[in-house]
Structures are given as structure tokens and as C-alpha cells.
XYZ file of C-alpha atoms in Angstrom:
456
model
C 88.624 73.801 123.559
C 91.409 74.825 126.053
C 93.778 75.183 122.799
C 93.884 78.144 121.155
C 94.973 77.515 117.423
C 95.854 80.069 114.981
C 92.971 81.496 113.202
C 94.348 81.004 109.730
C 95.587 78.381 107.513
C 99.235 78.771 106.104
C 99.236 79.163 102.033
C 102.618 80.061 101.331
C 106.229 79.359 103.225
C 109.387 80.771 103.046
C 112.602 78.834 103.839
C 114.852 79.714 107.021
C 118.504 79.267 106.326
C 120.103 77.621 109.545
C 123.476 78.996 110.667
C 125.987 77.190 112.805
C 127.424 78.634 116.147
C 130.567 79.074 114.886
C 129.256 80.930 111.953
C 127.050 83.285 114.111
C 130.192 84.178 116.396
C 132.011 85.438 113.184
C 128.949 87.085 111.737
C 128.038 88.919 114.838
C 131.769 90.382 115.212
C 131.427 91.272 111.304
C 128.033 93.009 112.239
C 130.160 95.179 115.010
C 127.671 93.370 117.554
C 124.838 95.293 116.434
C 121.887 92.948 115.377
C 120.679 95.447 112.916
C 123.716 95.191 110.803
C 123.368 91.465 110.472
C 121.977 90.092 106.878
C 118.346 88.853 107.406
C 119.479 85.785 105.758
C 121.554 84.966 108.417
C 118.797 85.280 111.021
C 116.983 81.922 112.250
C 114.285 83.655 114.119
C 113.855 87.239 113.517
C 112.287 89.209 116.521
C 114.236 92.619 115.862
C 110.852 94.133 115.287
C 107.040 93.378 114.303
C 107.050 96.588 112.206
C 106.320 95.767 108.710
C 107.374 92.061 108.862
C 103.574 90.634 109.520
C 102.225 87.930 107.065
C 99.482 89.413 104.853
C 96.299 87.568 104.340
C 94.905 86.345 100.943
C 92.443 89.206 101.171
C 95.446 91.938 101.511
C 97.122 89.992 98.668
C 93.939 90.429 96.384
C 93.559 93.981 97.157
C 97.238 94.506 96.108
C 96.153 93.392 92.517
C 92.923 95.853 92.785
C 95.243 98.884 94.044
C 94.629 101.949 91.822
C 97.444 103.824 90.945
C 96.265 106.703 89.699
C 98.031 109.844 90.793
C 95.734 112.119 92.274
C 92.081 110.567 93.450
C 92.855 106.985 93.594
C 89.911 104.587 94.550
C 92.509 103.141 96.786
C 92.552 106.262 98.774
C 89.171 106.400 99.187
C 88.811 102.994 100.638
C 91.879 103.709 103.041
C 90.218 106.842 104.211
C 87.072 105.174 104.983
C 88.756 102.621 106.766
C 90.590 104.931 108.710
C 87.543 107.216 109.498
C 85.332 104.595 110.454
C 88.022 103.535 113.526
C 89.031 107.246 114.570
C 86.107 109.356 113.495
C 88.658 111.997 112.540
C 87.795 114.023 109.179
C 91.247 114.656 107.954
C 93.333 111.861 107.257
C 96.608 112.150 105.421
C 98.788 109.057 104.331
C 102.572 108.600 104.756
C 105.214 106.185 103.762
C 105.345 104.992 107.274
C 105.162 106.100 110.980
C 107.784 108.402 111.448
C 107.133 110.592 108.199
C 103.746 111.346 109.907
C 106.075 111.837 113.197
C 108.225 114.017 111.197
C 105.585 116.190 109.618
C 103.532 116.887 112.905
C 106.630 117.661 114.735
C 108.502 119.935 112.112
C 104.997 121.820 112.282
C 104.368 121.759 116.020
C 108.013 121.452 117.638
C 110.691 123.794 117.739
C 113.256 125.144 120.489
C 111.301 125.708 124.125
C 108.497 123.366 123.392
C 107.715 120.073 125.185
C 105.893 116.903 124.258
C 104.695 114.849 127.140
C 103.819 111.429 126.579
C 103.548 107.900 128.986
C 106.618 106.973 126.934
C 107.807 108.012 123.419
C 109.507 105.503 121.245
C 112.704 106.007 119.627
C 111.698 107.730 116.389
C 109.032 109.476 117.850
C 111.835 111.021 120.188
C 114.343 111.788 117.730
C 111.587 113.646 115.423
C 110.765 115.829 118.434
C 114.634 116.461 119.395
C 115.492 117.171 115.479
C 112.795 119.814 115.776
C 114.845 121.393 118.757
C 111.958 120.359 121.452
C 112.249 118.316 124.264
C 110.204 114.813 124.813
C 109.154 113.975 128.349
C 107.926 110.533 129.424
C 105.849 110.637 132.591
C 104.970 106.862 132.739
C 102.931 105.629 135.748
C 104.811 104.227 138.748
C 103.759 100.484 138.228
C 105.399 100.686 134.962
C 108.559 101.473 136.120
C 108.928 97.858 138.139
C 109.739 94.864 135.590
C 108.368 92.283 137.898
C 105.207 94.007 139.405
C 102.026 92.439 137.862
C 99.475 95.374 137.040
C 97.092 95.264 134.326
C 97.548 98.869 132.824
C 101.381 99.496 133.158
C 101.514 101.647 130.211
C 99.513 104.604 131.760
C 100.608 108.072 131.908
C 101.146 109.408 135.405
C 98.126 111.983 135.470
C 99.471 114.135 138.548
C 102.965 114.249 137.066
C 101.348 115.693 134.086
C 99.279 118.338 135.696
C 102.881 119.245 137.661
C 104.652 119.720 134.179
C 102.069 121.870 132.638
C 102.023 124.066 135.668
C 105.670 124.255 135.738
C 106.614 124.582 131.914
C 103.556 126.431 130.893
C 100.580 125.230 128.558
C 101.634 127.576 126.076
C 105.027 125.437 125.601
C 103.548 122.251 125.172
C 101.845 121.793 121.715
C 101.101 118.037 122.520
C 100.542 115.483 124.958
C 100.856 111.892 123.424
C 99.684 108.721 124.453
C 101.423 105.483 122.957
C 99.206 102.790 122.907
C 100.151 100.028 123.743
C 103.348 101.596 125.598
C 106.397 99.991 123.279
C 109.328 101.421 125.103
C 107.640 100.309 128.451
C 107.119 96.702 127.353
C 104.322 96.408 125.104
C 101.803 97.380 128.539
C 98.424 98.776 127.696
C 96.827 102.016 128.796
C 93.302 101.967 130.179
C 90.431 103.595 128.776
C 90.135 105.509 132.370
C 93.931 106.924 132.029
C 93.270 108.464 128.462
C 90.118 109.885 129.628
C 91.911 111.477 132.760
C 94.691 112.688 130.468
C 92.282 114.225 128.197
C 90.426 116.134 131.150
C 93.868 117.400 132.200
C 94.606 118.712 128.357
C 91.363 119.903 127.842
C 91.456 122.102 131.053
C 94.811 123.579 129.937
C 94.010 123.800 126.146
C 96.714 121.186 124.940
C 96.269 119.023 122.367
C 96.348 115.043 122.948
C 97.271 113.038 120.156
C 97.468 108.978 120.202
C 100.395 107.052 118.712
C 98.246 104.348 117.231
C 100.688 101.700 116.187
C 99.162 98.945 118.098
C 95.629 100.283 119.065
C 93.725 97.276 118.530
C 96.008 95.211 121.109
C 95.588 98.264 123.440
C 91.818 97.656 122.886
C 91.905 93.853 123.574
C 93.328 94.400 126.909
C 90.738 96.977 127.646
C 88.088 94.393 126.776
C 89.558 91.851 128.917
C 91.067 93.821 132.037
C 88.851 97.105 132.500
C 85.549 97.121 133.645
C 82.681 98.059 131.605
C 84.037 96.721 128.417
C 83.622 92.766 128.528
C 80.690 92.939 126.006
C 81.728 95.534 123.800
C 83.456 94.656 120.326
C 86.847 95.612 119.683
C 85.794 98.492 117.060
C 83.374 99.995 119.703
C 86.303 100.301 122.178
C 88.681 101.767 119.438
C 86.052 104.388 118.657
C 85.871 105.534 122.135
C 89.547 105.534 122.528
C 90.175 107.698 119.476
C 86.794 109.949 120.706
C 89.082 111.439 123.319
C 91.870 112.325 121.075
C 92.724 115.513 119.016
C 94.700 113.458 116.369
C 96.946 110.521 115.841
C 99.664 108.873 114.057
C 100.005 105.665 113.220
C 102.507 103.378 111.420
C 100.542 100.784 109.596
C 103.284 98.400 109.697
C 102.006 97.204 113.076
C 98.335 96.548 113.776
C 97.340 96.802 109.835
C 99.794 93.909 109.026
C 100.936 96.254 106.255
C 104.510 95.786 105.092
C 104.883 99.841 104.489
C 102.479 102.840 105.223
C 101.244 105.268 107.986
C 98.743 107.810 108.301
C 98.185 111.046 110.188
C 94.455 111.825 111.405
C 93.065 114.737 112.915
C 89.972 117.011 113.859
C 91.855 120.406 113.110
C 91.425 121.653 109.612
C 94.230 124.432 109.960
C 97.009 122.011 111.288
C 95.499 119.403 108.605
C 96.119 122.051 106.002
C 99.754 122.652 107.094
C 100.437 118.855 107.333
C 99.111 118.548 103.695
C 101.470 121.222 102.501
C 104.579 119.555 103.932
C 103.470 116.207 102.903
C 103.257 117.563 99.069
C 106.899 118.656 99.446
C 108.400 115.507 101.334
C 105.788 112.494 100.636
C 103.750 112.789 97.523
C 99.884 114.218 96.737
C 97.552 114.064 99.519
C 95.787 110.836 97.974
C 98.741 108.730 98.027
C 101.449 110.521 100.468
C 104.597 108.406 99.397
C 102.619 104.860 98.930
C 101.375 103.032 96.429
C 97.786 102.597 95.731
C 98.104 98.779 96.621
C 99.648 99.549 99.801
C 96.607 101.951 100.400
C 94.618 98.793 99.868
C 96.404 96.535 101.983
C 96.013 99.091 105.180
C 92.368 99.453 104.520
C 91.795 95.586 104.506
C 94.343 95.169 107.774
C 92.455 97.870 109.614
C 89.610 95.564 109.374
C 91.306 92.332 110.222
C 92.923 93.471 113.040
C 89.795 94.101 114.851
C 88.664 90.589 114.671
C 88.550 89.135 118.321
C 89.686 85.446 117.269
C 92.734 86.700 115.835
C 93.521 88.930 118.824
C 92.843 86.315 121.193
C 95.636 84.445 119.372
C 97.795 86.686 119.175
C 97.958 87.969 123.189
C 97.915 84.252 124.199
C 100.762 83.533 121.937
C 102.837 86.241 123.940
C 101.619 84.953 126.992
C 102.821 81.417 126.243
C 106.336 82.318 126.087
C 106.250 84.299 129.390
C 104.661 81.199 130.956
C 107.970 79.027 129.964
C 110.133 82.110 131.271
C 108.286 82.454 134.561
C 108.785 78.709 135.051
C 112.821 79.141 134.531
C 112.772 81.959 136.575
C 113.856 84.361 133.772
C 113.325 88.253 134.475
C 111.073 89.908 132.271
C 108.559 92.638 131.873
C 105.610 91.229 133.912
C 102.867 90.826 132.800
C 103.439 90.283 128.892
C 102.423 92.795 126.650
C 100.632 92.769 123.295
C 103.361 92.417 120.887
C 106.323 91.379 122.410
C 108.197 89.900 125.537
C 110.917 92.271 127.025
C 113.383 90.623 129.063
C 114.817 92.350 131.964
C 118.581 92.592 130.829
C 119.360 94.377 134.213
C 118.231 91.530 136.374
C 119.095 88.869 133.748
C 123.136 90.119 133.712
C 123.356 91.862 137.236
C 127.179 91.655 136.663
C 127.044 94.105 133.753
C 126.999 97.578 134.598
C 124.674 99.931 132.775
C 127.682 101.820 130.870
C 128.845 98.264 129.456
C 124.962 97.812 128.134
C 123.523 95.004 129.289
C 120.772 94.709 127.023
C 123.290 94.927 123.934
C 125.348 91.939 125.516
C 122.129 90.006 125.790
C 121.109 90.453 122.130
C 124.397 89.164 121.101
C 124.207 86.213 123.035
C 120.821 85.185 121.934
C 121.981 85.450 118.504
C 125.306 83.478 119.242
C 123.495 80.892 121.054
C 120.378 80.299 118.700
C 120.324 82.816 115.876
C 117.877 84.849 117.524
C 117.757 88.311 116.655
C 115.959 90.841 119.227
C 116.783 94.596 119.707
C 118.231 96.458 122.834
C 115.529 99.087 124.482
C 117.946 100.551 127.024
C 120.902 103.022 127.349
C 121.890 102.045 123.726
C 118.429 103.325 122.513
C 117.761 105.769 125.198
C 120.736 106.720 126.773
C 122.295 110.084 126.959
C 125.542 111.649 127.923
C 126.339 113.998 130.507
C 128.604 117.228 130.496
C 131.303 115.338 131.587
C 130.700 112.515 129.049
C 129.376 110.182 131.517
C 126.472 107.830 130.361
C 122.722 109.056 131.617
C 121.385 105.746 131.600
C 117.796 104.710 130.431
C 115.293 104.162 133.066
C 115.409 100.053 132.302
C 117.695 97.757 130.501
C 115.257 95.627 128.472
C 115.806 93.323 125.295
C 112.651 93.255 123.146
C 111.518 90.075 121.317
C 109.005 91.411 118.815
C 106.571 88.752 117.717
C 105.678 89.482 113.866
C 102.125 88.766 113.366
C 100.868 85.557 111.663
C 104.365 84.656 111.082
C 105.928 81.954 113.525
C 104.017 78.941 114.739
C 104.253 77.712 118.091
C 107.233 75.382 117.508
C 109.345 78.369 116.648
C 108.088 80.120 119.853
C 109.242 76.718 121.793
C 112.891 77.335 120.221
C 113.017 80.898 121.022
C 112.199 80.222 124.577
C 114.852 77.122 124.546
C 117.363 79.552 123.245
C 116.427 82.027 126.108
C 116.803 79.434 128.668
C 120.026 78.262 127.304
C 121.510 81.815 127.569
C 120.107 82.208 131.129
C 122.177 79.094 131.969
C 125.235 80.428 130.861
C 124.459 84.198 131.839
C 127.691 84.836 134.371
C 129.934 84.147 131.248
C 128.213 86.921 129.441
C 130.509 90.296 128.660
C 129.469 93.614 128.335
C 130.313 95.950 125.414
C 131.534 99.395 124.697
C 130.558 101.614 121.844
C 133.042 102.292 119.064
C 131.039 104.377 116.577
C 127.793 106.263 117.046
C 125.538 108.793 115.450
C 123.933 111.661 117.326
C 120.469 110.493 116.604
C 118.948 107.017 116.603
C 122.377 105.644 117.164
C 120.806 102.054 118.008
C 120.515 101.568 114.326
C 124.114 101.486 113.138
C 126.136 102.074 116.169
C 129.518 99.544 116.411
C 130.479 97.814 119.556
C 133.579 95.919 120.653
C 133.030 93.377 123.316
C 134.933 93.677 126.843
């Protein structure tokens, strides 16, 4: 059949509260034009993030009831450990309460002033934890990934030639880790090819640098490899994932993404000495090494979710649902990062609102318009999230000005997505009337979470 249906039945529902346009105008103003500061009850379709917002399966909920809450040596930990080991092949597995906790531990140990961490593209918390350690995060995205309208199969790839040049310029001794984010979240949810991972690994091996994978959406990335990269069509998602991780010295993961869990994450690695240092810091900040800031029931939910996400019927449905909204935008000429990625649609705010200069934050303005028009909450991924200031106070803008509409897993139906597309198209019709913003309050790190704005 041509119709790809949801590979699940709905067993429990949550009501949506419908606001009026007049209410949303007031709510947005009271939230200082920052979607993060809007109460969730006042959002009709919430696409702020796919992190921790998934619908868990009946088997996951059953696992929650089976959770072993023993402080040390919980059976739930050993089931979790076995599930992670089966996918990654890594012997040292350290649970954390979420991905940024894993990043905090890893970069506190490996980072510091004068160090550089190189990536295809670092996401917000990764970069913040690197910078908090005193180190510098560097993005070396492939050229295709910098062109939103260009259709290419693996726009999340790292620029391998630029990586080697950077290592030669800065010195391998000053680069503790190279990090590949799969899929490339800040780069439009675009996948990374196995060929690219192998090429990056070869460079890292040549210079004695560890390669880590930010594995939040590893299964979605592996599905793209299966569908787009020669030689993988007949392989299982598990086999592709196992090969992917075989090239890495370690990984971090927020289990709030591809593991369907509402909380949780982990560090995994091959290096026993580094693992010992990470566990020592974990005990101080997160908890005992067999629970790492999580309840046993959460460990159960992650273990089960990591098995469920490998099912190809789910991944086919997941990727197709993102393509579906992209096709609707194509038909109306709405600019977005092409092709659609694994977990979200990324509107190209710079092309969507060409009359708004980057220092007036077109992505933030587009987020406000989407909420006002239809109660759809997205997130800016542009110069609010990643912009810096020059010494004279002027804005150093991000490479792209995007609005991410991240689709929670197993939460929304086709009619919800049709509604989202309708809202985007209506805003597109009114785009010339949308005004820019200025920042009235911000923090030094991760300012996008709590910044205040004023409409110009």
C-alpha cells in the first residue's frame, strides 16, 4: 500500500487547550516574545523540541512498573547496560540524568583553556559545556550543509579536509576530542554518511585524537544510511548502528530523543582510565554509577526504547512523516532546509523574512508569528542561539537563521501535521508584515532559554 500508517495504536490521550489569537498575542507579549517562557498549556501544537516529549509505549510503561529502585547494583541498570552495549559495543557505560549531564562530565575532564573540540556542528548544550570549561568549540560542516535549498543526501557530514588542516594549525595535543553529531541537529537534522564517519576516524587515528559520537538520534541517522548510502540497503538498522559506533572511541547520548524516554542519558567509551575519571565526577554530581541520577524505572524505559527505535517500520513512518510536511511546504514555495531531516523541519528564516536583518533576529520573529497565528511553538536556531558579540558590541551572526519545528515521537497524527502546515502557509502569506526583535535581557550562556525580547 502507498499509505504509510502509524505503526502503533493510541491507548491514552491528552486534551489540547485551544487559545484564541487575541489570547496568544497577550501570552506571547507576557512571555517576552520567547517561546521557552510560554506555559505549555497555552500551546496548541508543541514543536519546541523532540527531547523528552515522546509518547512511551505500553512496554515501556510496563518496564516502569518493573523498575528496580535499589541504590546500588539495580537489575534495571544491568538491563540498561546490556541494551547500550549491544548497540555501541562499548564496555564502559555510565548513566546520567540527561545528555547535557554526560557532556558536563566529559568536557569538565577533557576540556580547559587552550583546548579545541571539533565537530560537524555542535548543538547548544554541547557548545555551552565546552565553553564553560574554558575550551573552544569549532564547527567544520561540509559545504553542502551550508546551502539550505541544496538537495544532497548527507548534508550533516564533516569537512574532512578542513578537519586535517585545523589539526595541523592548532596541534593535535590541543584537540582532546573530535565529535560527530548524528543526525546533525543544528545543521537541519541532516544525516552523516558512514563514509564520512570512516574518513573522520582515519584522520583522528592518524593524529592520535579520540573520536566521540553525539548519538541522540543515531537510529534516524542509520535509517538514512540504509536508504541513501550504497552497500547498506540489505543491512538491519542494528547492524548499521553497530558499525557506526565501531569507529568511535566513545559517545554521549540524550536518551530523551531516539530512546523515547522522558528523561535520561549516558556516556559510553572504550577507555578505562577516562571512564574511571568520569565515574568519579558522576558520583559527586549525579549519583552512584549504577543509577547516575535516574530512577530504576527510567533505566528500564531507556533500555526498552533503545530496542524499539531500531524497528524499521517505526523509522520508515518517522522519516516519512517529516517528508510529508516538507512536501506541503514545497508546493507553496516556503523556504526550508532541503531535504527534510530525521526529526524536524527547519524553516529558513533568512529567506522566509528577507526584510528582517540578522541583528533583528528573523528566526525569533518567525517563531513569534507561528505562535500568534496558530499556537504552534517552535525554536529559533540562529543568531539568538549561536550568535556572539564582537569587541565593539556588534553581532557576529550564526551561519544560518533557522526555525526548527521538532516533531515529538509517536505524539501527533497526520491531522496535527496538516494543521501545522496550514499555519506555516498562512504566516508565509503575511510574511511582509512581520517585524524583527531586539534583545532586552540575556545571560552569558544558553541565552535563548530565558532571554527577553521586544518587538520592533
